[in-house]
Amino acid sequence: MIDMGNREVLAPAGTYECFRAAINAGADAVYLGGDMFGARAYAGNLNNEEMLEALDYAHRAGCRIYLTVNTLLKHKEIEGQLISYIRPFYEHGLDAVIVQDLGVMRLIKKHFPDMDIHASTQMTQTGSLGAKLLWDMGAERVVTSREMTLTEIAQLHKDCPDMEIESFVHGAMCYCYSGQCLMSSFRGGRSGNRGRCAQPCRLPYQVYRDGKRLNNDRTGYALSPKDMCTVDILPEIIEAGVYSLKIEGRMKKPEYTAGVVSVYRKYLDKYLSGEKRPIVTKEDKQMLWDIYNRDGFHQSYYKQRNGRSMMALENEKSA
């Protein structure tokens, strides 16, 4: 049974500098990519030497590292590169891998049976039946789709009490369901499922209905969602059964990582110390706003269901 009296702040790191910033800001764990198979191929990512250094640094600080192996792999990659790529990190104490491909998951469990496997949000698991299947295959944790409500997450936790639940609490949103985007391949010639998203959702479009244009050049970003920010409803997320509070942002700068982690660390600690409904200060909200926002924030699908207010139609960004 999971120790639900504890929780995890999970931070992103696209570079070694971001990794250090996350640890020093109070993250319990960091997810990051190496040279291969990560869903953010255009982040700085860590080379093999940096990865080994990061494992040592994190473990000295009592923190965990999760390696992203969350793209869809080609057959030749699975047979010729996957296991040899992971092995040195596994032998150096890698805490878990985040996986999208079921074949990859099966092979990792076969070759590294005592290493934790986390089912990526890109597996698009939205309920207990899928989670139970992944549990039976050897996954210790499921990363929920961003589109799940708190009620749905609470039901998942009730039905699968032994499985850790990881959910996003802050950062960018995909227009498509759970990151399953094919438009990047069609529009940009780069596959998001291979870690090379061209971000077509962040481009301007002209929207028409019955021959009449509905938007103008200023509001042309019809597919660009605002970022999510859930620090005000953190207690509700925790009480729904979420164990790991995941911050998005492997393409962001170290200042973003440090600032966002520090705020969520502060209010998680308040909750765990017995302050069950901590009031988020205006200063902390303003810091999150100033660090980065895209036409403001929303509270994701936890609190609403689609709609104009979720979209960054002007796509104006701070920071």
PDB file of C-alpha atoms in Angstrom:
ATOM      1  CA  MET A   1       0.000   0.000   0.000  1.00  0.00           C
ATOM      2  CA  ILE A   2       1.265   3.475  -0.882  1.00  0.00           C
ATOM      3  CA  ASP A   3       2.142   5.819   1.960  1.00  0.00           C
ATOM      4  CA  MET A   4      -0.463   8.482   1.128  1.00  0.00           C
ATOM      5  CA  GLY A   5       0.694  10.523   4.124  1.00  0.00           C
ATOM      6  CA  ASN A   6       3.547  11.657   1.929  1.00  0.00           C
ATOM      7  CA  ARG A   7       3.584  13.291  -1.509  1.00  0.00           C
ATOM      8  CA  GLU A   8       6.105  14.095  -4.202  1.00  0.00           C
ATOM      9  CA  VAL A   9       6.939  17.324  -6.006  1.00  0.00           C
ATOM     10  CA  LEU A  10       8.160  16.173  -9.419  1.00  0.00           C
ATOM     11  CA  ALA A  11      10.155  18.711 -11.415  1.00  0.00           C
ATOM     12  CA  PRO A  12      11.187  18.877 -15.076  1.00  0.00           C
ATOM     13  CA  ALA A  13      14.764  19.273 -16.266  1.00  0.00           C
ATOM     14  CA  GLY A  14      15.843  19.813 -19.857  1.00  0.00           C
ATOM     15  CA  THR A  15      19.463  20.568 -18.964  1.00  0.00           C
ATOM     16  CA  TYR A  16      21.881  19.810 -16.148  1.00  0.00           C
ATOM     17  CA  GLU A  17      21.458  23.403 -14.924  1.00  0.00           C
ATOM     18  CA  CYS A  18      17.684  22.907 -14.693  1.00  0.00           C
ATOM     19  CA  PHE A  19      18.239  19.652 -12.853  1.00  0.00           C
ATOM     20  CA  ARG A  20      20.394  21.384 -10.231  1.00  0.00           C
ATOM     21  CA  ALA A  21      17.849  24.181  -9.935  1.00  0.00           C
ATOM     22  CA  ALA A  22      15.035  21.672  -9.320  1.00  0.00           C
ATOM     23  CA  ILE A  23      16.921  19.838  -6.586  1.00  0.00           C
ATOM     24  CA  ASN A  24      18.006  23.021  -4.848  1.00  0.00           C
ATOM     25  CA  ALA A  25      14.452  24.409  -4.952  1.00  0.00           C
ATOM     26  CA  GLY A  26      13.097  21.405  -3.055  1.00  0.00           C
ATOM     27  CA  ALA A  27      11.962  18.842  -5.629  1.00  0.00           C
ATOM     28  CA  ASP A  28      11.564  15.283  -4.364  1.00  0.00           C
ATOM     29  CA  ALA A  29      12.196  13.884  -7.832  1.00  0.00           C
ATOM     30  CA  VAL A  30      13.215  15.074 -11.290  1.00  0.00           C
ATOM     31  CA  TYR A  31      12.223  13.693 -14.670  1.00  0.00           C
ATOM     32  CA  LEU A  32      14.640  14.235 -17.511  1.00  0.00           C
ATOM     33  CA  GLY A  33      15.763  12.893 -20.858  1.00  0.00           C
ATOM     34  CA  GLY A  34      19.041  11.528 -22.097  1.00  0.00           C
ATOM     35  CA  ASP A  35      20.479  11.282 -25.577  1.00  0.00           C
ATOM     36  CA  MET A  36      17.742   8.975 -26.855  1.00  0.00           C
ATOM     37  CA  PHE A  37      14.031   8.147 -26.780  1.00  0.00           C
ATOM     38  CA  GLY A  38      12.781  11.192 -24.855  1.00  0.00           C
ATOM     39  CA  ALA A  39       9.634  13.099 -25.829  1.00  0.00           C
ATOM     40  CA  ARG A  40      11.510  16.411 -25.771  1.00  0.00           C
ATOM     41  CA  ALA A  41      14.253  15.845 -28.344  1.00  0.00           C
ATOM     42  CA  TYR A  42      14.838  19.602 -28.658  1.00  0.00           C
ATOM     43  CA  ALA A  43      15.483  20.168 -24.976  1.00  0.00           C
ATOM     44  CA  GLY A  44      19.152  20.337 -24.012  1.00  0.00           C
ATOM     45  CA  ASN A  45      18.888  16.894 -22.391  1.00  0.00           C
ATOM     46  CA  LEU A  46      21.754  15.189 -20.593  1.00  0.00           C
ATOM     47  CA  ASN A  47      24.536  13.177 -22.142  1.00  0.00           C
ATOM     48  CA  ASN A  48      25.587   9.888 -20.549  1.00  0.00           C
ATOM     49  CA  GLU A  49      28.250  11.463 -18.353  1.00  0.00           C
ATOM     50  CA  GLU A  50      25.885  14.171 -17.107  1.00  0.00           C
ATOM     51  CA  MET A  51      23.230  11.561 -16.399  1.00  0.00           C
ATOM     52  CA  LEU A  52      25.571   9.591 -14.158  1.00  0.00           C
ATOM     53  CA  GLU A  53      26.630  12.785 -12.392  1.00  0.00           C
ATOM     54  CA  ALA A  54      22.983  13.734 -11.921  1.00  0.00           C
ATOM     55  CA  LEU A  55      22.178  10.361 -10.366  1.00  0.00           C
ATOM     56  CA  ASP A  56      24.982  10.816  -7.836  1.00  0.00           C
ATOM     57  CA  TYR A  57      23.955  14.400  -7.074  1.00  0.00           C
ATOM     58  CA  ALA A  58      20.272  13.544  -6.652  1.00  0.00           C
ATOM     59  CA  HIS A  59      20.864  10.521  -4.450  1.00  0.00           C
ATOM     60  CA  ARG A  60      23.194  12.469  -2.176  1.00  0.00           C
ATOM     61  CA  ALA A  61      20.337  14.952  -1.755  1.00  0.00           C
ATOM     62  CA  GLY A  62      17.809  12.188  -1.092  1.00  0.00           C
ATOM     63  CA  CYS A  63      16.025  12.778  -4.398  1.00  0.00           C
ATOM     64  CA  ARG A  64      14.967  10.490  -7.222  1.00  0.00           C
ATOM     65  CA  ILE A  65      15.524  10.582 -10.993  1.00  0.00           C
ATOM     66  CA  TYR A  66      13.072   9.302 -13.594  1.00  0.00           C
ATOM     67  CA  LEU A  67      14.371   8.840 -17.135  1.00  0.00           C
ATOM     68  CA  THR A  68      12.023   9.596 -20.032  1.00  0.00           C
ATOM     69  CA  VAL A  69      11.925   6.715 -22.515  1.00  0.00           C
ATOM     70  CA  ASN A  70       8.527   7.904 -23.675  1.00  0.00           C
ATOM     71  CA  THR A  71       8.571   7.914 -27.464  1.00  0.00           C
ATOM     72  CA  LEU A  72       7.330   5.236 -29.825  1.00  0.00           C
ATOM     73  CA  LEU A  73      10.358   3.204 -30.871  1.00  0.00           C
ATOM     74  CA  LYS A  74      11.170   1.554 -34.174  1.00  0.00           C
ATOM     75  CA  HIS A  75      11.862  -2.160 -34.199  1.00  0.00           C
ATOM     76  CA  LYS A  76      15.575  -1.714 -34.878  1.00  0.00           C
ATOM     77  CA  GLU A  77      15.850   0.678 -31.940  1.00  0.00           C
ATOM     78  CA  ILE A  78      14.137  -1.708 -29.554  1.00  0.00           C
ATOM     79  CA  GLU A  79      16.367  -4.596 -30.565  1.00  0.00           C
ATOM     80  CA  GLY A  80      19.628  -2.756 -31.101  1.00  0.00           C
ATOM     81  CA  GLN A  81      19.775   0.201 -28.706  1.00  0.00           C
ATOM     82  CA  LEU A  82      17.189   0.264 -25.936  1.00  0.00           C
ATOM     83  CA  ILE A  83      18.675  -2.097 -23.350  1.00  0.00           C
ATOM     84  CA  SER A  84      22.294  -1.003 -23.852  1.00  0.00           C
ATOM     85  CA  TYR A  85      21.193   2.622 -23.507  1.00  0.00           C
ATOM     86  CA  ILE A  86      19.419   2.080 -20.181  1.00  0.00           C
ATOM     87  CA  ARG A  87      21.855  -0.392 -18.625  1.00  0.00           C
ATOM     88  CA  PRO A  88      24.555   2.026 -17.350  1.00  0.00           C
ATOM     89  CA  PHE A  89      21.924   4.243 -15.713  1.00  0.00           C
ATOM     90  CA  TYR A  90      20.209   1.232 -14.159  1.00  0.00           C
ATOM     91  CA  GLU A  91      23.523   0.007 -12.775  1.00  0.00           C
ATOM     92  CA  HIS A  92      24.121   3.498 -11.374  1.00  0.00           C
ATOM     93  CA  GLY A  93      20.838   3.479  -9.453  1.00  0.00           C
ATOM     94  CA  LEU A  94      18.262   4.990 -11.818  1.00  0.00           C
ATOM     95  CA  ASP A  95      14.999   5.164  -9.884  1.00  0.00           C
ATOM     96  CA  ALA A  96      12.441   4.725 -12.681  1.00  0.00           C
ATOM     97  CA  VAL A  97      11.745   5.011 -16.396  1.00  0.00           C
ATOM     98  CA  ILE A  98       8.727   6.752 -17.939  1.00  0.00           C
ATOM     99  CA  VAL A  99       7.440   4.708 -20.874  1.00  0.00           C
ATOM    100  CA  GLN A 100       4.832   5.117 -23.630  1.00  0.00           C
ATOM    101  CA  ASP A 101       5.461   2.020 -25.774  1.00  0.00           C
ATOM    102  CA  LEU A 102       4.041  -1.261 -24.396  1.00  0.00           C
ATOM    103  CA  GLY A 103       6.768  -3.256 -26.137  1.00  0.00           C
ATOM    104  CA  VAL A 104       9.413  -1.084 -24.513  1.00  0.00           C
ATOM    105  CA  MET A 105       7.712  -1.572 -21.162  1.00  0.00           C
ATOM    106  CA  ARG A 106       7.744  -5.333 -21.537  1.00  0.00           C
ATOM    107  CA  LEU A 107      11.433  -5.451 -22.470  1.00  0.00           C
ATOM    108  CA  ILE A 108      12.491  -3.149 -19.641  1.00  0.00           C
ATOM    109  CA  LYS A 109      10.617  -5.299 -17.145  1.00  0.00           C
ATOM    110  CA  LYS A 110      12.313  -8.397 -18.551  1.00  0.00           C
ATOM    111  CA  HIS A 111      15.880  -7.023 -18.434  1.00  0.00           C
ATOM    112  CA  PHE A 112      15.571  -4.805 -15.335  1.00  0.00           C
ATOM    113  CA  PRO A 113      12.879  -6.495 -13.220  1.00  0.00           C
ATOM    114  CA  ASP A 114      13.513  -4.482 -10.057  1.00  0.00           C
ATOM    115  CA  MET A 115      13.380  -1.019 -11.664  1.00  0.00           C
ATOM    116  CA  ASP A 116      10.165   0.976 -11.390  1.00  0.00           C
ATOM    117  CA  ILE A 117       8.197   1.686 -14.546  1.00  0.00           C
ATOM    118  CA  HIS A 118       5.888   4.682 -14.865  1.00  0.00           C
ATOM    119  CA  ALA A 119       3.211   4.623 -17.566  1.00  0.00           C
ATOM    120  CA  SER A 120       3.480   7.896 -19.481  1.00  0.00           C
ATOM    121  CA  THR A 121       0.555  10.266 -19.916  1.00  0.00           C
ATOM    122  CA  GLN A 122       0.943   9.491 -23.620  1.00  0.00           C
ATOM    123  CA  MET A 123      -0.402   6.017 -22.940  1.00  0.00           C
ATOM    124  CA  THR A 124      -3.701   7.909 -22.575  1.00  0.00           C
ATOM    125  CA  GLN A 125      -4.916   5.970 -19.564  1.00  0.00           C
ATOM    126  CA  THR A 126      -8.075   7.558 -18.211  1.00  0.00           C
ATOM    127  CA  GLY A 127      -9.563   4.962 -15.908  1.00  0.00           C
ATOM    128  CA  SER A 128      -9.084   1.987 -13.643  1.00  0.00           C
ATOM    129  CA  LEU A 129      -9.342  -0.758 -16.275  1.00  0.00           C
ATOM    130  CA  GLY A 130      -6.367   0.538 -18.223  1.00  0.00           C
ATOM    131  CA  ALA A 131      -4.448   1.208 -15.018  1.00  0.00           C
ATOM    132  CA  LYS A 132      -5.074  -2.334 -13.760  1.00  0.00           C
ATOM    133  CA  LEU A 133      -3.797  -3.742 -17.046  1.00  0.00           C
ATOM    134  CA  LEU A 134      -0.620  -1.682 -16.731  1.00  0.00           C
ATOM    135  CA  TRP A 135      -0.242  -2.760 -13.097  1.00  0.00           C
ATOM    136  CA  ASP A 136      -0.447  -6.390 -14.148  1.00  0.00           C
ATOM    137  CA  MET A 137       2.246  -5.720 -16.758  1.00  0.00           C
ATOM    138  CA  GLY A 138       4.557  -4.309 -14.110  1.00  0.00           C
ATOM    139  CA  ALA A 139       3.934  -0.556 -13.943  1.00  0.00           C
ATOM    140  CA  GLU A 140       4.118   0.928 -10.444  1.00  0.00           C
ATOM    141  CA  ARG A 141       2.718   4.308 -11.458  1.00  0.00           C
ATOM    142  CA  VAL A 142       0.309   5.780 -13.982  1.00  0.00           C
ATOM    143  CA  VAL A 143       0.613   9.346 -15.243  1.00  0.00           C
ATOM    144  CA  THR A 144      -2.953  10.461 -15.792  1.00  0.00           C
ATOM    145  CA  SER A 145      -4.182  12.230 -18.885  1.00  0.00           C
ATOM    146  CA  ARG A 146      -4.539  15.962 -18.320  1.00  0.00           C
ATOM    147  CA  GLU A 147      -8.163  15.674 -19.425  1.00  0.00           C
ATOM    148  CA  MET A 148      -9.228  13.691 -16.351  1.00  0.00           C
ATOM    149  CA  THR A 149     -11.390  15.345 -13.713  1.00  0.00           C
ATOM    150  CA  LEU A 150     -10.714  15.123  -9.994  1.00  0.00           C
ATOM    151  CA  THR A 151     -13.731  12.828  -9.649  1.00  0.00           C
ATOM    152  CA  GLU A 152     -12.295  10.460 -12.255  1.00  0.00           C
ATOM    153  CA  ILE A 153      -8.878  10.483 -10.583  1.00  0.00           C
ATOM    154  CA  ALA A 154     -10.468   9.772  -7.199  1.00  0.00           C
ATOM    155  CA  GLN A 155     -12.273   6.775  -8.707  1.00  0.00           C
ATOM    156  CA  LEU A 156      -9.011   5.538 -10.222  1.00  0.00           C
ATOM    157  CA  HIS A 157      -7.334   5.759  -6.824  1.00  0.00           C
ATOM    158  CA  LYS A 158     -10.229   3.920  -5.177  1.00  0.00           C
ATOM    159  CA  ASP A 159     -10.130   1.116  -7.750  1.00  0.00           C
ATOM    160  CA  CYS A 160      -6.306   0.822  -7.833  1.00  0.00           C
ATOM    161  CA  PRO A 161      -5.149   1.723  -4.301  1.00  0.00           C
ATOM    162  CA  ASP A 162      -1.706   0.158  -4.713  1.00  0.00           C
ATOM    163  CA  MET A 163      -0.822   2.102  -7.839  1.00  0.00           C
ATOM    164  CA  GLU A 164       0.838   5.493  -7.568  1.00  0.00           C
ATOM    165  CA  ILE A 165      -0.926   8.290  -9.427  1.00  0.00           C
ATOM    166  CA  GLU A 166       1.080  11.090 -11.004  1.00  0.00           C
ATOM    167  CA  SER A 167      -0.781  14.127 -12.363  1.00  0.00           C
ATOM    168  CA  PHE A 168       0.246  17.433 -13.881  1.00  0.00           C
ATOM    169  CA  VAL A 169      -0.296  20.493 -11.695  1.00  0.00           C
ATOM    170  CA  HIS A 170       1.451  23.290 -13.608  1.00  0.00           C
ATOM    171  CA  GLY A 171       2.637  24.148 -17.101  1.00  0.00           C
ATOM    172  CA  ALA A 172       1.786  23.922 -20.771  1.00  0.00           C
ATOM    173  CA  MET A 173      -1.209  22.076 -22.200  1.00  0.00           C
ATOM    174  CA  CYS A 174      -1.568  20.214 -25.491  1.00  0.00           C
ATOM    175  CA  TYR A 175      -4.554  20.994 -27.708  1.00  0.00           C
ATOM    176  CA  CYS A 176      -4.852  17.319 -28.621  1.00  0.00           C
ATOM    177  CA  TYR A 177      -5.847  14.608 -26.165  1.00  0.00           C
ATOM    178  CA  SER A 178      -3.036  13.663 -23.798  1.00  0.00           C
ATOM    179  CA  GLY A 179      -0.317  14.667 -26.237  1.00  0.00           C
ATOM    180  CA  GLN A 180      -1.459  12.269 -28.956  1.00  0.00           C
ATOM    181  CA  CYS A 181      -0.839  14.721 -31.794  1.00  0.00           C
ATOM    182  CA  LEU A 182      -0.569  13.798 -35.478  1.00  0.00           C
ATOM    183  CA  MET A 183      -0.860  17.380 -36.693  1.00  0.00           C
ATOM    184  CA  SER A 184       2.828  17.993 -35.993  1.00  0.00           C
ATOM    185  CA  SER A 185       3.737  15.332 -38.543  1.00  0.00           C
ATOM    186  CA  PHE A 186       1.279  16.631 -41.138  1.00  0.00           C
ATOM    187  CA  ARG A 187       1.934  20.351 -40.679  1.00  0.00           C
ATOM    188  CA  GLY A 188       5.541  20.429 -39.499  1.00  0.00           C
ATOM    189  CA  GLY A 189       7.027  17.197 -40.801  1.00  0.00           C
ATOM    190  CA  ARG A 190       8.089  16.195 -37.290  1.00  0.00           C
ATOM    191  CA  SER A 191       6.424  13.604 -35.088  1.00  0.00           C
ATOM    192  CA  GLY A 192       5.480  14.485 -31.543  1.00  0.00           C
ATOM    193  CA  ASN A 193       5.402  10.767 -30.777  1.00  0.00           C
ATOM    194  CA  ARG A 194       9.081  10.677 -31.707  1.00  0.00           C
ATOM    195  CA  GLY A 195       9.895  13.600 -29.436  1.00  0.00           C
ATOM    196  CA  ARG A 196      10.035  16.231 -32.183  1.00  0.00           C
ATOM    197  CA  CYS A 197       6.817  18.186 -31.839  1.00  0.00           C
ATOM    198  CA  ALA A 198       6.725  21.186 -34.185  1.00  0.00           C
ATOM    199  CA  GLN A 199       4.035  22.849 -32.013  1.00  0.00           C
ATOM    200  CA  PRO A 200       1.486  23.580 -34.752  1.00  0.00           C
ATOM    201  CA  CYS A 201      -0.998  24.438 -31.987  1.00  0.00           C
ATOM    202  CA  ARG A 202       1.046  27.582 -31.245  1.00  0.00           C
ATOM    203  CA  LEU A 203       0.678  28.956 -34.785  1.00  0.00           C
ATOM    204  CA  PRO A 204      -1.966  31.489 -35.914  1.00  0.00           C
ATOM    205  CA  TYR A 205      -4.991  30.293 -37.896  1.00  0.00           C
ATOM    206  CA  GLN A 206      -7.975  31.889 -39.580  1.00  0.00           C
ATOM    207  CA  VAL A 207     -11.227  30.400 -38.292  1.00  0.00           C
ATOM    208  CA  TYR A 208     -14.306  30.376 -40.533  1.00  0.00           C
ATOM    209  CA  ARG A 209     -17.917  29.271 -40.193  1.00  0.00           C
ATOM    210  CA  ASP A 210     -20.385  29.495 -43.055  1.00  0.00           C
ATOM    211  CA  GLY A 211     -17.868  31.534 -45.001  1.00  0.00           C
ATOM    212  CA  LYS A 212     -17.493  34.167 -42.281  1.00  0.00           C
ATOM    213  CA  ARG A 213     -14.248  34.641 -40.413  1.00  0.00           C
ATOM    214  CA  LEU A 214     -14.756  34.395 -36.642  1.00  0.00           C
ATOM    215  CA  ASN A 215     -11.414  35.735 -35.442  1.00  0.00           C
ATOM    216  CA  ASN A 216      -8.942  38.445 -36.370  1.00  0.00           C
ATOM    217  CA  ASP A 217      -5.169  38.624 -36.612  1.00  0.00           C
ATOM    218  CA  ARG A 218      -4.877  39.495 -32.928  1.00  0.00           C
ATOM    219  CA  THR A 219      -6.898  36.471 -31.810  1.00  0.00           C
ATOM    220  CA  GLY A 220      -5.541  34.036 -34.370  1.00  0.00           C
ATOM    221  CA  TYR A 221      -4.156  31.407 -31.979  1.00  0.00           C
ATOM    222  CA  ALA A 222      -7.269  29.275 -31.945  1.00  0.00           C
ATOM    223  CA  LEU A 223      -5.480  26.024 -31.030  1.00  0.00           C
ATOM    224  CA  SER A 224      -3.178  27.370 -28.309  1.00  0.00           C
ATOM    225  CA  PRO A 225      -4.268  26.542 -24.730  1.00  0.00           C
ATOM    226  CA  LYS A 226      -3.263  28.635 -21.761  1.00  0.00           C
ATOM    227  CA  ASP A 227      -0.922  27.095 -19.207  1.00  0.00           C
ATOM    228  CA  MET A 228      -2.383  25.345 -16.193  1.00  0.00           C
ATOM    229  CA  CYS A 229      -1.798  26.557 -12.625  1.00  0.00           C
ATOM    230  CA  THR A 230      -3.395  24.606  -9.784  1.00  0.00           C
ATOM    231  CA  VAL A 231      -1.641  25.829  -6.659  1.00  0.00           C
ATOM    232  CA  ASP A 232      -4.990  27.144  -5.311  1.00  0.00           C
ATOM    233  CA  ILE A 233      -6.606  23.696  -5.553  1.00  0.00           C
ATOM    234  CA  LEU A 234      -3.602  21.626  -4.483  1.00  0.00           C
ATOM    235  CA  PRO A 235      -5.474  20.155  -1.471  1.00  0.00           C
ATOM    236  CA  GLU A 236      -8.266  18.899  -3.731  1.00  0.00           C
ATOM    237  CA  ILE A 237      -5.768  17.262  -6.065  1.00  0.00           C
ATOM    238  CA  ILE A 238      -3.996  15.580  -3.170  1.00  0.00           C
ATOM    239  CA  GLU A 239      -7.254  14.365  -1.630  1.00  0.00           C
ATOM    240  CA  ALA A 240      -8.310  12.857  -4.965  1.00  0.00           C
ATOM    241  CA  GLY A 241      -5.409  10.437  -4.513  1.00  0.00           C
ATOM    242  CA  VAL A 242      -2.618  12.032  -6.514  1.00  0.00           C
ATOM    243  CA  TYR A 243       0.756  11.000  -5.114  1.00  0.00           C
ATOM    244  CA  SER A 244       3.143  12.816  -7.470  1.00  0.00           C
ATOM    245  CA  LEU A 245       2.543  16.495  -8.321  1.00  0.00           C
ATOM    246  CA  LYS A 246       4.091  16.912 -11.759  1.00  0.00           C
ATOM    247  CA  ILE A 247       5.315  20.227 -13.143  1.00  0.00           C
ATOM    248  CA  GLU A 248       5.589  20.523 -16.933  1.00  0.00           C
ATOM    249  CA  GLY A 249       8.496  22.392 -18.515  1.00  0.00           C
ATOM    250  CA  ARG A 250      11.518  20.502 -19.817  1.00  0.00           C
ATOM    251  CA  MET A 251      11.989  23.210 -22.453  1.00  0.00           C
ATOM    252  CA  LYS A 252      12.040  25.989 -19.853  1.00  0.00           C
ATOM    253  CA  LYS A 253      14.951  27.837 -18.224  1.00  0.00           C
ATOM    254  CA  PRO A 254      16.415  27.051 -14.774  1.00  0.00           C
ATOM    255  CA  GLU A 255      14.736  30.157 -13.337  1.00  0.00           C
ATOM    256  CA  TYR A 256      11.334  28.768 -14.286  1.00  0.00           C
ATOM    257  CA  THR A 257      12.096  25.395 -12.747  1.00  0.00           C
ATOM    258  CA  ALA A 258      13.408  26.843  -9.489  1.00  0.00           C
ATOM    259  CA  GLY A 259      10.572  29.343  -9.086  1.00  0.00           C
ATOM    260  CA  VAL A 260       7.671  26.999  -9.805  1.00  0.00           C
ATOM    261  CA  VAL A 261       9.114  24.160  -7.721  1.00  0.00           C
ATOM    262  CA  SER A 262       9.663  26.459  -4.757  1.00  0.00           C
ATOM    263  CA  VAL A 263       6.015  27.599  -4.731  1.00  0.00           C
ATOM    264  CA  TYR A 264       4.525  24.104  -4.993  1.00  0.00           C
ATOM    265  CA  ARG A 265       7.019  22.832  -2.414  1.00  0.00           C
ATOM    266  CA  LYS A 266       5.894  25.555  -0.009  1.00  0.00           C
ATOM    267  CA  TYR A 267       2.194  24.776  -0.238  1.00  0.00           C
ATOM    268  CA  LEU A 268       2.617  21.013  -0.253  1.00  0.00           C
ATOM    269  CA  ASP A 269       4.638  21.310   2.958  1.00  0.00           C
ATOM    270  CA  LYS A 270       1.930  23.480   4.486  1.00  0.00           C
ATOM    271  CA  TYR A 271      -0.655  20.831   3.647  1.00  0.00           C
ATOM    272  CA  LEU A 272       1.441  17.945   4.955  1.00  0.00           C
ATOM    273  CA  SER A 273       2.125  19.822   8.203  1.00  0.00           C
ATOM    274  CA  GLY A 274      -1.604  19.955   8.909  1.00  0.00           C
ATOM    275  CA  GLU A 275      -2.723  23.183   7.223  1.00  0.00           C
ATOM    276  CA  LYS A 276      -5.339  21.490   5.047  1.00  0.00           C
ATOM    277  CA  ARG A 277      -6.516  24.626   3.220  1.00  0.00           C
ATOM    278  CA  PRO A 278      -3.482  26.919   2.983  1.00  0.00           C
ATOM    279  CA  ILE A 279      -4.177  30.321   1.462  1.00  0.00           C
ATOM    280  CA  VAL A 280      -1.875  31.084  -1.458  1.00  0.00           C
ATOM    281  CA  THR A 281      -0.468  34.594  -1.094  1.00  0.00           C
ATOM    282  CA  LYS A 282      -0.798  37.246  -3.772  1.00  0.00           C
ATOM    283  CA  GLU A 283       2.985  37.429  -3.869  1.00  0.00           C
ATOM    284  CA  ASP A 284       3.345  33.735  -4.708  1.00  0.00           C
ATOM    285  CA  LYS A 285       0.637  33.914  -7.369  1.00  0.00           C
ATOM    286  CA  GLN A 286       2.353  36.928  -8.877  1.00  0.00           C
ATOM    287  CA  MET A 287       5.682  35.109  -8.905  1.00  0.00           C
ATOM    288  CA  LEU A 288       4.179  32.225 -10.872  1.00  0.00           C
ATOM    289  CA  TRP A 289       2.579  34.739 -13.232  1.00  0.00           C
ATOM    290  CA  ASP A 290       5.849  36.608 -13.739  1.00  0.00           C
ATOM    291  CA  ILE A 291       7.944  33.484 -14.233  1.00  0.00           C
ATOM    292  CA  TYR A 292       5.843  32.387 -17.191  1.00  0.00           C
ATOM    293  CA  ASN A 293       2.269  32.538 -18.374  1.00  0.00           C
ATOM    294  CA  ARG A 294       0.553  32.327 -21.754  1.00  0.00           C
ATOM    295  CA  ASP A 295      -2.332  34.815 -21.763  1.00  0.00           C
ATOM    296  CA  GLY A 296      -2.859  33.886 -18.130  1.00  0.00           C
ATOM    297  CA  PHE A 297      -3.642  30.573 -16.440  1.00  0.00           C
ATOM    298  CA  HIS A 298      -6.510  28.165 -15.910  1.00  0.00           C
ATOM    299  CA  GLN A 299      -7.047  25.201 -13.569  1.00  0.00           C
ATOM    300  CA  SER A 300      -7.104  22.628 -16.346  1.00  0.00           C
ATOM    301  CA  TYR A 301      -9.791  19.983 -16.700  1.00  0.00           C
ATOM    302  CA  TYR A 302      -9.820  19.618 -12.940  1.00  0.00           C
ATOM    303  CA  LYS A 303     -12.223  22.566 -12.857  1.00  0.00           C
ATOM    304  CA  GLN A 304     -13.597  23.120 -16.352  1.00  0.00           C
ATOM    305  CA  ARG A 305     -14.448  21.390 -19.581  1.00  0.00           C
ATOM    306  CA  ASN A 306     -13.105  23.060 -22.718  1.00  0.00           C
ATOM    307  CA  GLY A 307     -14.239  26.542 -23.704  1.00  0.00           C
ATOM    308  CA  ARG A 308     -12.820  29.854 -24.830  1.00  0.00           C
ATOM    309  CA  SER A 309     -11.447  30.694 -21.383  1.00  0.00           C
ATOM    310  CA  MET A 310      -8.950  27.819 -21.684  1.00  0.00           C
ATOM    311  CA  MET A 311      -7.414  29.231 -24.869  1.00  0.00           C
ATOM    312  CA  ALA A 312      -4.561  31.716 -25.261  1.00  0.00           C
ATOM    313  CA  LEU A 313      -6.082  33.335 -28.346  1.00  0.00           C
ATOM    314  CA  GLU A 314      -3.537  36.147 -28.389  1.00  0.00           C
ATOM    315  CA  ASN A 315      -0.699  33.823 -27.372  1.00  0.00           C
ATOM    316  CA  GLU A 316       1.028  36.539 -25.410  1.00  0.00           C
ATOM    317  CA  LYS A 317       3.673  35.128 -23.091  1.00  0.00           C
ATOM    318  CA  SER A 318       5.539  36.526 -20.133  1.00  0.00           C
ATOM    319  CA  ALA A 319       9.168  35.607 -19.419  1.00  0.00           C
TER     320      ALA A 319
END
